[in-house]
mmCIF file of C-alpha atoms in Angstrom:
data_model
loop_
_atom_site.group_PDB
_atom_site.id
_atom_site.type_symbol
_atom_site.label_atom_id
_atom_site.label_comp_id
_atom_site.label_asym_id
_atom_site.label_seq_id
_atom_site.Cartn_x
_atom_site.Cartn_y
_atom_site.Cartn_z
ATOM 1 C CA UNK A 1 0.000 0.000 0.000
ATOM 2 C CA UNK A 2 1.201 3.704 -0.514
ATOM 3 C CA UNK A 3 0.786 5.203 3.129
ATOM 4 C CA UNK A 4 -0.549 8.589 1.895
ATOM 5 C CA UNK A 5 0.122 10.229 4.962
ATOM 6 C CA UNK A 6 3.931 10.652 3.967
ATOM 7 C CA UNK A 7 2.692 12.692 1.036
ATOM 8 C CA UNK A 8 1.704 16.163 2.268
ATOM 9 C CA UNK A 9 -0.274 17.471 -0.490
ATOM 10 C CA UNK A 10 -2.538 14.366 -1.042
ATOM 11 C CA UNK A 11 -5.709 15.733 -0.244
ATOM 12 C CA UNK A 12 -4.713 19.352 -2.024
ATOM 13 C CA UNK A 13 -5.926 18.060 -5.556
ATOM 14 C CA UNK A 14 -9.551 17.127 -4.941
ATOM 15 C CA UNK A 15 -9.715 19.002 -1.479
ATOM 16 C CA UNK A 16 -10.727 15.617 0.533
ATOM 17 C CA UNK A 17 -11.540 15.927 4.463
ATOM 18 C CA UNK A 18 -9.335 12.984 5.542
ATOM 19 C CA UNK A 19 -10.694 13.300 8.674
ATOM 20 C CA UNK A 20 -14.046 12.215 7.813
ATOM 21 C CA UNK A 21 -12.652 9.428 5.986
ATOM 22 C CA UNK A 22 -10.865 8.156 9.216
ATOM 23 C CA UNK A 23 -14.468 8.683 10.828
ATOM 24 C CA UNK A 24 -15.720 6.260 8.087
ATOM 25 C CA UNK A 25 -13.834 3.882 7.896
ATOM 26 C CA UNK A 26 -13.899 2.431 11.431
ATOM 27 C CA UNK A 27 -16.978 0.577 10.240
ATOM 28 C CA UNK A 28 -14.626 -1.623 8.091
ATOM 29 C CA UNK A 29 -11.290 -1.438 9.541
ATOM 30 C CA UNK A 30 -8.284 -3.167 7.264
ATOM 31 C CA UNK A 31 -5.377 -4.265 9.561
ATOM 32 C CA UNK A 32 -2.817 -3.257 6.394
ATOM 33 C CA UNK A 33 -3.582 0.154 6.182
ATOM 34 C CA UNK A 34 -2.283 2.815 8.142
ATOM 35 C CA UNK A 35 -5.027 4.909 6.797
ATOM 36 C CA UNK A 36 -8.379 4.527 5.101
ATOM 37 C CA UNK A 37 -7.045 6.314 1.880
ATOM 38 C CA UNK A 38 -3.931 4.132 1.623
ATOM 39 C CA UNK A 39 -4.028 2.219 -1.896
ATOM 40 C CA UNK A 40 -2.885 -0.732 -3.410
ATOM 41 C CA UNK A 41 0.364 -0.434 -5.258
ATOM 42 C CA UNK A 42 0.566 -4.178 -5.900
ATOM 43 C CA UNK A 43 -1.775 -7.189 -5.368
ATOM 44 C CA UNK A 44 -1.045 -10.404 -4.898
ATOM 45 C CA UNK A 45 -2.390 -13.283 -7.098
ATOM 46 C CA UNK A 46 -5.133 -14.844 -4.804
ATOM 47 C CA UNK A 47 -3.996 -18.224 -3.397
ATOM 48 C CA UNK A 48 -4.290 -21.301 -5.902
ATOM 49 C CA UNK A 49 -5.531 -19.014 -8.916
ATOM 50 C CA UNK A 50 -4.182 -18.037 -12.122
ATOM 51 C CA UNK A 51 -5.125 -14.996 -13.600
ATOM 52 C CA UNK A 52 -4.389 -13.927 -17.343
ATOM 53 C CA UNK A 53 -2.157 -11.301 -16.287
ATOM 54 C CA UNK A 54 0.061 -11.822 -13.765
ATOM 55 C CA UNK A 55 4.029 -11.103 -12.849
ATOM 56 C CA UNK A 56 6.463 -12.379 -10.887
ATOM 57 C CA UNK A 57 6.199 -9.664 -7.686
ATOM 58 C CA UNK A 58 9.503 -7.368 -7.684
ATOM 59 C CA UNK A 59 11.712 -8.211 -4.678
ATOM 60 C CA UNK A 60 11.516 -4.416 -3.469
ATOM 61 C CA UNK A 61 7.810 -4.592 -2.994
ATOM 62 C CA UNK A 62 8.295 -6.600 0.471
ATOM 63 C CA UNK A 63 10.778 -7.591 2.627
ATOM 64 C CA UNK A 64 11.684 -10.775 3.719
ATOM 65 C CA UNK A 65 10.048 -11.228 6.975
ATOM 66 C CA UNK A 66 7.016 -8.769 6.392
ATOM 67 C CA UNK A 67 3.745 -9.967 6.791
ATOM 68 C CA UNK A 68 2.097 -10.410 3.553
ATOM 69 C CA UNK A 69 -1.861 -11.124 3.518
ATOM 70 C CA UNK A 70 -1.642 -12.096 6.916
ATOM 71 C CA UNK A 71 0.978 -14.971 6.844
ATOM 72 C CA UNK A 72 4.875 -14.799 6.256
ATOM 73 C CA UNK A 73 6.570 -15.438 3.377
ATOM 74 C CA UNK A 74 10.063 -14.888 2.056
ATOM 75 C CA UNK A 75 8.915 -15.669 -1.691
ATOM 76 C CA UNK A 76 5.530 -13.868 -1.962
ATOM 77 C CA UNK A 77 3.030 -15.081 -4.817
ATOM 78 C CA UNK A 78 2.808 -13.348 -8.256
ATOM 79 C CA UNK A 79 0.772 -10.351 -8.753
ATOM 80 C CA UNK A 80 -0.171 -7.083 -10.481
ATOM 81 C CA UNK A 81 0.148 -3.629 -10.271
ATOM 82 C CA UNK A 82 -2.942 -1.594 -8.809
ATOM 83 C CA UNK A 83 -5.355 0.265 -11.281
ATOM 84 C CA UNK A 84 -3.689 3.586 -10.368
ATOM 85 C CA UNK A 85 -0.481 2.401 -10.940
ATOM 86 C CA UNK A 86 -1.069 0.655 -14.202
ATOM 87 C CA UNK A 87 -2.149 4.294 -15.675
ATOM 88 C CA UNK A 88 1.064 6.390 -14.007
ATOM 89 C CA UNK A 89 3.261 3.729 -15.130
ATOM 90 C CA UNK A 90 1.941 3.962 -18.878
ATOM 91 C CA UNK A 91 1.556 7.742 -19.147
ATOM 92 C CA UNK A 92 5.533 7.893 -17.897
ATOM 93 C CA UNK A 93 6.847 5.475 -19.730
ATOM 94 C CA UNK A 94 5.518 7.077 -22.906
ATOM 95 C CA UNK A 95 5.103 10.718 -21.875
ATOM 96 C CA UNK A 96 8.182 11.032 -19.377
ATOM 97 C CA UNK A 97 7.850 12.444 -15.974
ATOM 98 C CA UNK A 98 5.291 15.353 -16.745
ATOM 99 C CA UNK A 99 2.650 14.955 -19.184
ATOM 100 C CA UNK A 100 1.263 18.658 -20.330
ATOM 101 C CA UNK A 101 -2.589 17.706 -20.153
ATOM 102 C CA UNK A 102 -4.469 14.734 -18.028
ATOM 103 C CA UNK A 103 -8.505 14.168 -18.885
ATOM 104 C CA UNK A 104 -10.772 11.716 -17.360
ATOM 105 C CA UNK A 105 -14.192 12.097 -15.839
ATOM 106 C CA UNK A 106 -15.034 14.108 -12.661
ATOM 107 C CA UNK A 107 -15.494 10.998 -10.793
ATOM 108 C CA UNK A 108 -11.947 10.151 -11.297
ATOM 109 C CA UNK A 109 -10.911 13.427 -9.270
ATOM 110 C CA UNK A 110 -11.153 12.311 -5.375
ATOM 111 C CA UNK A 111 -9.211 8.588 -5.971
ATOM 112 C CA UNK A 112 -7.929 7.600 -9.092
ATOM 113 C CA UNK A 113 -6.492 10.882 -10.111
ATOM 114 C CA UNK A 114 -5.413 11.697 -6.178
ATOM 115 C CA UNK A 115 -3.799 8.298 -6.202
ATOM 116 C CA UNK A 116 -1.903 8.459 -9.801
ATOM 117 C CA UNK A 117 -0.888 12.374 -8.520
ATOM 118 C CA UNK A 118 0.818 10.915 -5.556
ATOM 119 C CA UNK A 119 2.341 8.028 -6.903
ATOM 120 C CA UNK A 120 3.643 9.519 -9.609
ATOM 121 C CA UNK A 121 5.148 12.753 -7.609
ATOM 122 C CA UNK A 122 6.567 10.490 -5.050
ATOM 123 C CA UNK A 123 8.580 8.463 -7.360
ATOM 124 C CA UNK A 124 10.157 11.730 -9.832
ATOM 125 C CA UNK A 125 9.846 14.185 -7.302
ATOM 126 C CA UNK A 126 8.183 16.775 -9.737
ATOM 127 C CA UNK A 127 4.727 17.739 -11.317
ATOM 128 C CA UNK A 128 3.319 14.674 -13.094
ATOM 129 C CA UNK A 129 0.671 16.842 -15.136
ATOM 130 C CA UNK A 130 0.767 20.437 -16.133
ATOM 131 C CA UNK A 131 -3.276 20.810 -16.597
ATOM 132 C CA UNK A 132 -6.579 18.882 -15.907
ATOM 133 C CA UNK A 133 -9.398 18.394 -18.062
ATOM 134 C CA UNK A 134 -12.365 16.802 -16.420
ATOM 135 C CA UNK A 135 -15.587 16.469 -17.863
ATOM 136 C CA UNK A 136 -19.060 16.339 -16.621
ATOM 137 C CA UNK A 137 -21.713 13.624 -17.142
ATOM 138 C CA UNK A 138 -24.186 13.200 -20.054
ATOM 139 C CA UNK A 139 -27.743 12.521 -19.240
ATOM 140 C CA UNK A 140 -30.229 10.777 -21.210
ATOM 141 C CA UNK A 141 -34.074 12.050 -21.479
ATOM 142 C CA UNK A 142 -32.580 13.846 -17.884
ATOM 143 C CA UNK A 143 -31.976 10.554 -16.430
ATOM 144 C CA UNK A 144 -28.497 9.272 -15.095
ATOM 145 C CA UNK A 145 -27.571 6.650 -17.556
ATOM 146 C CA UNK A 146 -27.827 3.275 -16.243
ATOM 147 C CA UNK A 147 -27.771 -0.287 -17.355
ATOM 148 C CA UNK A 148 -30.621 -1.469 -15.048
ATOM 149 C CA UNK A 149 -32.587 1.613 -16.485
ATOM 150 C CA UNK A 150 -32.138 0.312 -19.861
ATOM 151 C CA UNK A 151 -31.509 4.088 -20.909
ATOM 152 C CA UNK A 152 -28.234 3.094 -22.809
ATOM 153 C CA UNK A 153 -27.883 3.949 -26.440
ATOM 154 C CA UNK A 154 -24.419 3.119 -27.991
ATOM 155 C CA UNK A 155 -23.050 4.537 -31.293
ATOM 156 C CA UNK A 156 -24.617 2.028 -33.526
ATOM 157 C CA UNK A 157 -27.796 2.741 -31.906
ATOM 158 C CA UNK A 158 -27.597 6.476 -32.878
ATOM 159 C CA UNK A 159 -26.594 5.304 -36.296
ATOM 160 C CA UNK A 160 -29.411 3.021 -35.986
ATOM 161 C CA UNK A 161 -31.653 5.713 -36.053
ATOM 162 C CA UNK A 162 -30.384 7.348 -38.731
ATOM 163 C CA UNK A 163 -28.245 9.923 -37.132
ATOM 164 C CA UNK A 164 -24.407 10.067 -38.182
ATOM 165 C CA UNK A 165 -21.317 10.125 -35.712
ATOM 166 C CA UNK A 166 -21.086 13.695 -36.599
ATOM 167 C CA UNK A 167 -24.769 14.791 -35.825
ATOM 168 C CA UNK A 168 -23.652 13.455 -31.894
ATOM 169 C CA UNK A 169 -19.620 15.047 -31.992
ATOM 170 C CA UNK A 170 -21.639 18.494 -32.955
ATOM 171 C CA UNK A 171 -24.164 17.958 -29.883
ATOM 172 C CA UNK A 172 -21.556 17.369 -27.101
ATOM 173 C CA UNK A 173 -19.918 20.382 -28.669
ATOM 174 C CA UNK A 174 -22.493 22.268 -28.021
ATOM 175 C CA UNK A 175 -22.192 22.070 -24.299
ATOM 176 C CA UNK A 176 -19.657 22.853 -21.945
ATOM 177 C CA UNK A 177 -17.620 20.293 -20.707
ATOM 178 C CA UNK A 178 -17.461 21.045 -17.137
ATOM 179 C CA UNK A 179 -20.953 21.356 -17.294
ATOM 180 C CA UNK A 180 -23.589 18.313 -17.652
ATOM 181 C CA UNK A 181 -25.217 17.548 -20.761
ATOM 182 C CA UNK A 182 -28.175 15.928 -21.584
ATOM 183 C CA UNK A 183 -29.132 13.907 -24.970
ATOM 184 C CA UNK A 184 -32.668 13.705 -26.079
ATOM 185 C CA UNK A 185 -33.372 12.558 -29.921
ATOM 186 C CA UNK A 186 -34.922 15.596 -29.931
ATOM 187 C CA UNK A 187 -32.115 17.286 -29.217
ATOM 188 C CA UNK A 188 -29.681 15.325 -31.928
ATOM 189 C CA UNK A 189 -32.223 16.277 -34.654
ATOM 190 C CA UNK A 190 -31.499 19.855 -33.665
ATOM 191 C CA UNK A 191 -27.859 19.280 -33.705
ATOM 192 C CA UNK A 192 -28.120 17.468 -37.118
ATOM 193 C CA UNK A 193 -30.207 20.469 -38.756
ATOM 194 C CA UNK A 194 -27.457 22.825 -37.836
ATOM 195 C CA UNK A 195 -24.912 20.675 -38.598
ATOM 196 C CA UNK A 196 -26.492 20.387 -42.495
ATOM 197 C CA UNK A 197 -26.878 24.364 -42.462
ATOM 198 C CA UNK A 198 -22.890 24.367 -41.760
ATOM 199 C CA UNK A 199 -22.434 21.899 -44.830
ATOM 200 C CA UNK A 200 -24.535 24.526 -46.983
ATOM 201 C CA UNK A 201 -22.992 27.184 -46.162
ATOM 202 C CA UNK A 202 -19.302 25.391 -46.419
ATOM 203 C CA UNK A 203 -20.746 24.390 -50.092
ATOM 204 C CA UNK A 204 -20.912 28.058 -51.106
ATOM 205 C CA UNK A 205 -16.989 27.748 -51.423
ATOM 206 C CA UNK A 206 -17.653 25.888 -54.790
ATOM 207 C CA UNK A 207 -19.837 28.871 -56.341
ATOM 208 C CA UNK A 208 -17.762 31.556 -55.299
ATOM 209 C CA UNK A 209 -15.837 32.487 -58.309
ATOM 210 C CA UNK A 210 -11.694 33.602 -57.098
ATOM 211 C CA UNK A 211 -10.859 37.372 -57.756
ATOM 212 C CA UNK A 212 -7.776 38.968 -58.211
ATOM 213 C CA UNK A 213 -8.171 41.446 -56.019
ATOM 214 C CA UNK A 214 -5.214 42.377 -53.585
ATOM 215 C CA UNK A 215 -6.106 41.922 -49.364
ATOM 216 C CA UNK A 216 -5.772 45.990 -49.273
ATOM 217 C CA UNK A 217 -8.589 45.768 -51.561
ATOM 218 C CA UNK A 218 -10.822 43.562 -50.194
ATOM 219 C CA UNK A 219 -10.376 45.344 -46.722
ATOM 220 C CA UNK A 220 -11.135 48.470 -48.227
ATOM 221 C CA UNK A 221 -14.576 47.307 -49.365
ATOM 222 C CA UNK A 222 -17.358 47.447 -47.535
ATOM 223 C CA UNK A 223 -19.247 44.598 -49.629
ATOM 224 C CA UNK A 224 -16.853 42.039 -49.502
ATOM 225 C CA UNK A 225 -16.990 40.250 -46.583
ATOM 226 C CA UNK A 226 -13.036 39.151 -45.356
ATOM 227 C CA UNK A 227 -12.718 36.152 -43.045
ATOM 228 C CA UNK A 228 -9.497 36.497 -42.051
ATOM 229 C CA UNK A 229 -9.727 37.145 -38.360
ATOM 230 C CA UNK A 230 -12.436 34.272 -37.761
ATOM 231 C CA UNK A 231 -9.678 31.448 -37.603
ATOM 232 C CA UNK A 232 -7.624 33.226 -34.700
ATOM 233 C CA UNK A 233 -11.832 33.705 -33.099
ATOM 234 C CA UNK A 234 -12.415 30.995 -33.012
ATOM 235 C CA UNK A 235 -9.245 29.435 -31.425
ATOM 236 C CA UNK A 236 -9.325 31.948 -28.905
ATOM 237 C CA UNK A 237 -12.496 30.853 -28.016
ATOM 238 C CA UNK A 238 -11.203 27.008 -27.829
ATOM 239 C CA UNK A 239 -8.274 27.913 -25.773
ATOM 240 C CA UNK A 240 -10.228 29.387 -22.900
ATOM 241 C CA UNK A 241 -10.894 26.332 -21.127
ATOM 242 C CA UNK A 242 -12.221 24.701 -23.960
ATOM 243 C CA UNK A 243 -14.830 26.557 -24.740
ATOM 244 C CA UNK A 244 -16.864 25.210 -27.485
ATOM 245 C CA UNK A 245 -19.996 26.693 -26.865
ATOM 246 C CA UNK A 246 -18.213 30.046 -28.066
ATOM 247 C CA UNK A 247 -16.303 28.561 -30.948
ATOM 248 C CA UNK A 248 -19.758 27.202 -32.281
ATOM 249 C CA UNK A 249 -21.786 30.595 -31.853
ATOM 250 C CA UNK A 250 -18.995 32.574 -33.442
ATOM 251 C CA UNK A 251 -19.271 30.094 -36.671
ATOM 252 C CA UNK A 252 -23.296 30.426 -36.805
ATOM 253 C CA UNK A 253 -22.818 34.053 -36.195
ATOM 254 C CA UNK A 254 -20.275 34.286 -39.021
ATOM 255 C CA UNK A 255 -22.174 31.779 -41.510
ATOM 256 C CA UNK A 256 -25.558 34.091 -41.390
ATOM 257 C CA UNK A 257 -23.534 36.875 -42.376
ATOM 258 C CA UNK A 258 -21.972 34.471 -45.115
ATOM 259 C CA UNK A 259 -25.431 33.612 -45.770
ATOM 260 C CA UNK A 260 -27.000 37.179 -46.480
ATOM 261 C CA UNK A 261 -23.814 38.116 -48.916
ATOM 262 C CA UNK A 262 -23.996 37.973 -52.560
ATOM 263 C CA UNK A 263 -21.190 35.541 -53.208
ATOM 264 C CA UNK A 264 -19.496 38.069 -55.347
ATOM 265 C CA UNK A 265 -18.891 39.495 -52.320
ATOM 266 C CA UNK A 266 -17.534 37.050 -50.412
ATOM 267 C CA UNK A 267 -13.585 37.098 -50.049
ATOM 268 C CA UNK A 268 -12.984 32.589 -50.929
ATOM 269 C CA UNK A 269 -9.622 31.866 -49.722
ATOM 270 C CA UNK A 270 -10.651 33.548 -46.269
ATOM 271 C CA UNK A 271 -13.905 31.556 -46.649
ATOM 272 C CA UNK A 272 -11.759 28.248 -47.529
ATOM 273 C CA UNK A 273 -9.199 29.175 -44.470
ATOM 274 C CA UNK A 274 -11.787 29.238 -41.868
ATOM 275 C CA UNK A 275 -13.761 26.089 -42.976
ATOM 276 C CA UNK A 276 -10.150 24.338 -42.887
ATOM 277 C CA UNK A 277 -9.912 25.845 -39.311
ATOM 278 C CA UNK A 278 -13.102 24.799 -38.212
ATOM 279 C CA UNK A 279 -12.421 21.404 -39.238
ATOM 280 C CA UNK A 280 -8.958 20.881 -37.416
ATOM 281 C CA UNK A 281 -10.018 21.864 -34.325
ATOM 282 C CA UNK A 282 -13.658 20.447 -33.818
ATOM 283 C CA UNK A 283 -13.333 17.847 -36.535
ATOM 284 C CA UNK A 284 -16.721 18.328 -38.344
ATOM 285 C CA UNK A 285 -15.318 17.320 -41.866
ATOM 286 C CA UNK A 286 -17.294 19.954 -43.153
ATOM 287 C CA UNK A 287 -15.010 20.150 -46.296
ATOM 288 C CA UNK A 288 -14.733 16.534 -47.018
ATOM 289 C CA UNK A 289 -18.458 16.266 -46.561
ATOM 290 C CA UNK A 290 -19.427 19.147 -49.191
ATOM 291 C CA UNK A 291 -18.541 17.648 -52.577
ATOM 292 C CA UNK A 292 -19.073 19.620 -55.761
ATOM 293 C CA UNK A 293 -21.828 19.202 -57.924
ATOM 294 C CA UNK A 294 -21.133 17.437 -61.322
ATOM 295 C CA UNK A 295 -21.320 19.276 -64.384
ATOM 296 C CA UNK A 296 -24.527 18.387 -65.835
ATOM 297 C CA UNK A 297 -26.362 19.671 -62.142
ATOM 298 C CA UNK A 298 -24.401 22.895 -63.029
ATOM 299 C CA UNK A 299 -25.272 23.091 -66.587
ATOM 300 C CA UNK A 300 -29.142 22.304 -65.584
ATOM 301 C CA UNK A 301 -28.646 25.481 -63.031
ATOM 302 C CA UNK A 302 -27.681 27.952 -65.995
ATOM 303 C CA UNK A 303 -30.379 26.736 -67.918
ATOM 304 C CA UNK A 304 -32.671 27.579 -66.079
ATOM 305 C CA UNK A 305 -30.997 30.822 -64.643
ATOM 306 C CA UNK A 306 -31.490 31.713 -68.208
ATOM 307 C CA UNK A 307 -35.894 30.609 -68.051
ATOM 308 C CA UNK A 308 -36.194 32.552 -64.901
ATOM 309 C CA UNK A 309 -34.609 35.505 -66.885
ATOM 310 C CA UNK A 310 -36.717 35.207 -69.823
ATOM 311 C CA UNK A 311 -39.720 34.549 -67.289
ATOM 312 C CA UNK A 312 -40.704 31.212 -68.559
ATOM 313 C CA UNK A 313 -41.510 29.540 -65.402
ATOM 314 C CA UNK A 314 -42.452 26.319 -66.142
ATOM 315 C CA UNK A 315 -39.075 25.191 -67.769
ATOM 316 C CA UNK A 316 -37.887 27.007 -64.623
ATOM 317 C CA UNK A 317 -40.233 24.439 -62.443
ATOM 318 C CA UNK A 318 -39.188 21.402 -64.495
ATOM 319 C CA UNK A 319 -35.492 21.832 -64.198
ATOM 320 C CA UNK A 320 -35.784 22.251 -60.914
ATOM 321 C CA UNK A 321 -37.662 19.102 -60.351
ATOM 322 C CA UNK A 322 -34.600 17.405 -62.438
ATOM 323 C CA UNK A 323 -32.431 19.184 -59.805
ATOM 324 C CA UNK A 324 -34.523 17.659 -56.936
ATOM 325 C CA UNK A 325 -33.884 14.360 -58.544
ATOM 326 C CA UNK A 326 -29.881 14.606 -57.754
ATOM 327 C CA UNK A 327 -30.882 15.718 -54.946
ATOM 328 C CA UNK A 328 -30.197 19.530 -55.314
ATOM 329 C CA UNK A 329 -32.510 22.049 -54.069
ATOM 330 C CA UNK A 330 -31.995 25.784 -55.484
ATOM 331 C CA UNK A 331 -32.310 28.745 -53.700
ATOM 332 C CA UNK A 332 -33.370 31.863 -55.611
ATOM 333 C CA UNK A 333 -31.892 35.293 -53.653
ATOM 334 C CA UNK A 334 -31.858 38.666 -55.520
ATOM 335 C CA UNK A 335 -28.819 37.994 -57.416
ATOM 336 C CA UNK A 336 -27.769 34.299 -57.533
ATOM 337 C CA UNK A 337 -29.319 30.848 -57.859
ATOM 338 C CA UNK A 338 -27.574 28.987 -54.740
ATOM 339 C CA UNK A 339 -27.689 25.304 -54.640
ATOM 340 C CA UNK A 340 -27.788 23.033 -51.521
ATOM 341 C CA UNK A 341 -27.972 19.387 -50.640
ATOM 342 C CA UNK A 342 -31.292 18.017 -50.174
ATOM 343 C CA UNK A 343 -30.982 16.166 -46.844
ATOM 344 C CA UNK A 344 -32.562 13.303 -46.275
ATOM 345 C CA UNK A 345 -34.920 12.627 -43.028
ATOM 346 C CA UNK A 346 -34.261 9.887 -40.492
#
């Protein structure tokens, strides 16, 4: 066991009350502790039993002469290394002594995390991680997920329902997390209808025509829309604690403005940059998920640019039906013809 009371700071991390602990713990009292937060830094293979993963137990562990599980022994029995051991021992040996950033669940904080914190800083004698990340719990329907409540939905299940990996990544990114989240269907067909918005608006990259104007002139007009700053926004955003909730609302904040632009106005490598941004830091694939159209699709879209001009509307309303059928949907605005993805419904 590590005796924690030889490590000052062990309750510093998750601010425990060792006291009550002590108070506790008299209920069930273990002889090889010196102290109800002590923790295992090796077991011993029970008597008569192999288990799968076992090693011969290191001669510094005990001493000859020590009691070990009640009896003596010279040779003790193979073992293991304790959970919080197992994850110091991996994170050293392929970090090195001080890892920059440690995650894990808030219910790691007042054991597992205490323990590996101590274990670790006992044997280097410095800092074993830099930061903490620990995130909250996610609710379903309000309800703390449980097996017994048969409230579990894995991945496939969400798939299942005709939801895509990326409909959920863009829901738990639209929380906090520190904070506790809850998923409702409901709410994943919300995330999924802003999530396709995103894709239509990343789409306008392949209808915005490249210009050869200079950055001083697209600065100095007042149409054109530059987009230059919303990469650094957004990572700002990210690397104050994390905060997602931010990065999202500056991207639908920036996207409606993107959205109420004529596209001739719209500065496209800016536009490009800060979809490529979006997508290395949160991962939404909203380029590779945007395709162009083919050529016909476009061809079909002059066409009938061309009818609308010459006001014959029902060769307008039939090549938009053959539009529908590739799934396109056109948008008329007051100077384009936009095209989106018809998305399909679960």
């Amino acid at each position: 066991y590590f005796d924690t009371s030889k490590f000052s700071t062990y309750a510093d991390f998750a601010h425990l009350n060792l006291d009550e602990q002590k108070a506790g713990a008299r209920i069930e009292f273990n002889p090889e502790k010196h102290n109800p937060s002590d923790f295992a830094l090796w077991k011993f293979s029970p008597e008569g039993e192999k288990r799968d993963m076992e090693w011969e137990t290191p001669g510094d562990v005990v001493e000859d002469g020590l009691p070990v599980m009640g009896r003596q022994t010279v040779n003790p029995p193979n073992g293991f290394p304790g959970w919080h051991l197992e994850c110091s021992a991996m994170a050293m040996s392929i970090l090195g002594k001080t890892i920059d950033i440690h995650t894990g669940g808030i219910d790691a904080i007042p054991v597992h995390h205490t323990n590996e914190i101590a274990q670790s800083e006992a044997a280097t004698g410095v800092r074993f991680s830099n930061y903490w990340l620990h995130n909250n719990f996610m609710m379903i329907n309000g309800t703390k997920i449980s097996k017994s409540l048969g409230n579990v939905f894995s991945l496939d299940d969400i798939e299942a329902n005709g939801f895509s990996l990326l409909d959920f990544r863009i829901l738990v990114l639209q929380g906090n997390y520190r904070n506790e989240s809850n998923f409702t269907f409901d709410s994943l067909e919300a995330a999924r209808n802003r999530l396709n918005n995103w894709r239509n608006i990343a789409a306008l990259r392949h209808q915005i025509h490249d210009t050869l104007r200079s950055d001083s002139d697209i600065s100095d007009n007042d149409k054109t829309i530059p987009l230059y700053a919303v990469p650094g926004a957004i990572i700002e955003a990210l690397s104050n604690d994390l905060g997602t909730p931010d990065a999202l609302k500056i991207i639908d904040e920036t996207f409606s403005k993107v959205a109420k632009t004529q596209l001739a106005n719209i500065d496209r490598a800016s536009f490009v940059q800060m979809l490529d941004t979006i997508d290395e830091v949160l991962g939404l694939q909203l380029v590779s998920s945007t395709p162009d159209i083919s050529d016909d699709a476009k061809r079909i879209i002059l066409e009938r640019k061309n009818a609308r001009s010459q006001k014959d509307w029902n060769k307008s309303d039939q090549l938009r039906g053959q539009l529908l059928a590739q799934n396109i949907i056109v948008r008329d605005t007051e100077h384009d013809s936009i095209w989106e993805y018809q998305t399909s419904k679960k």
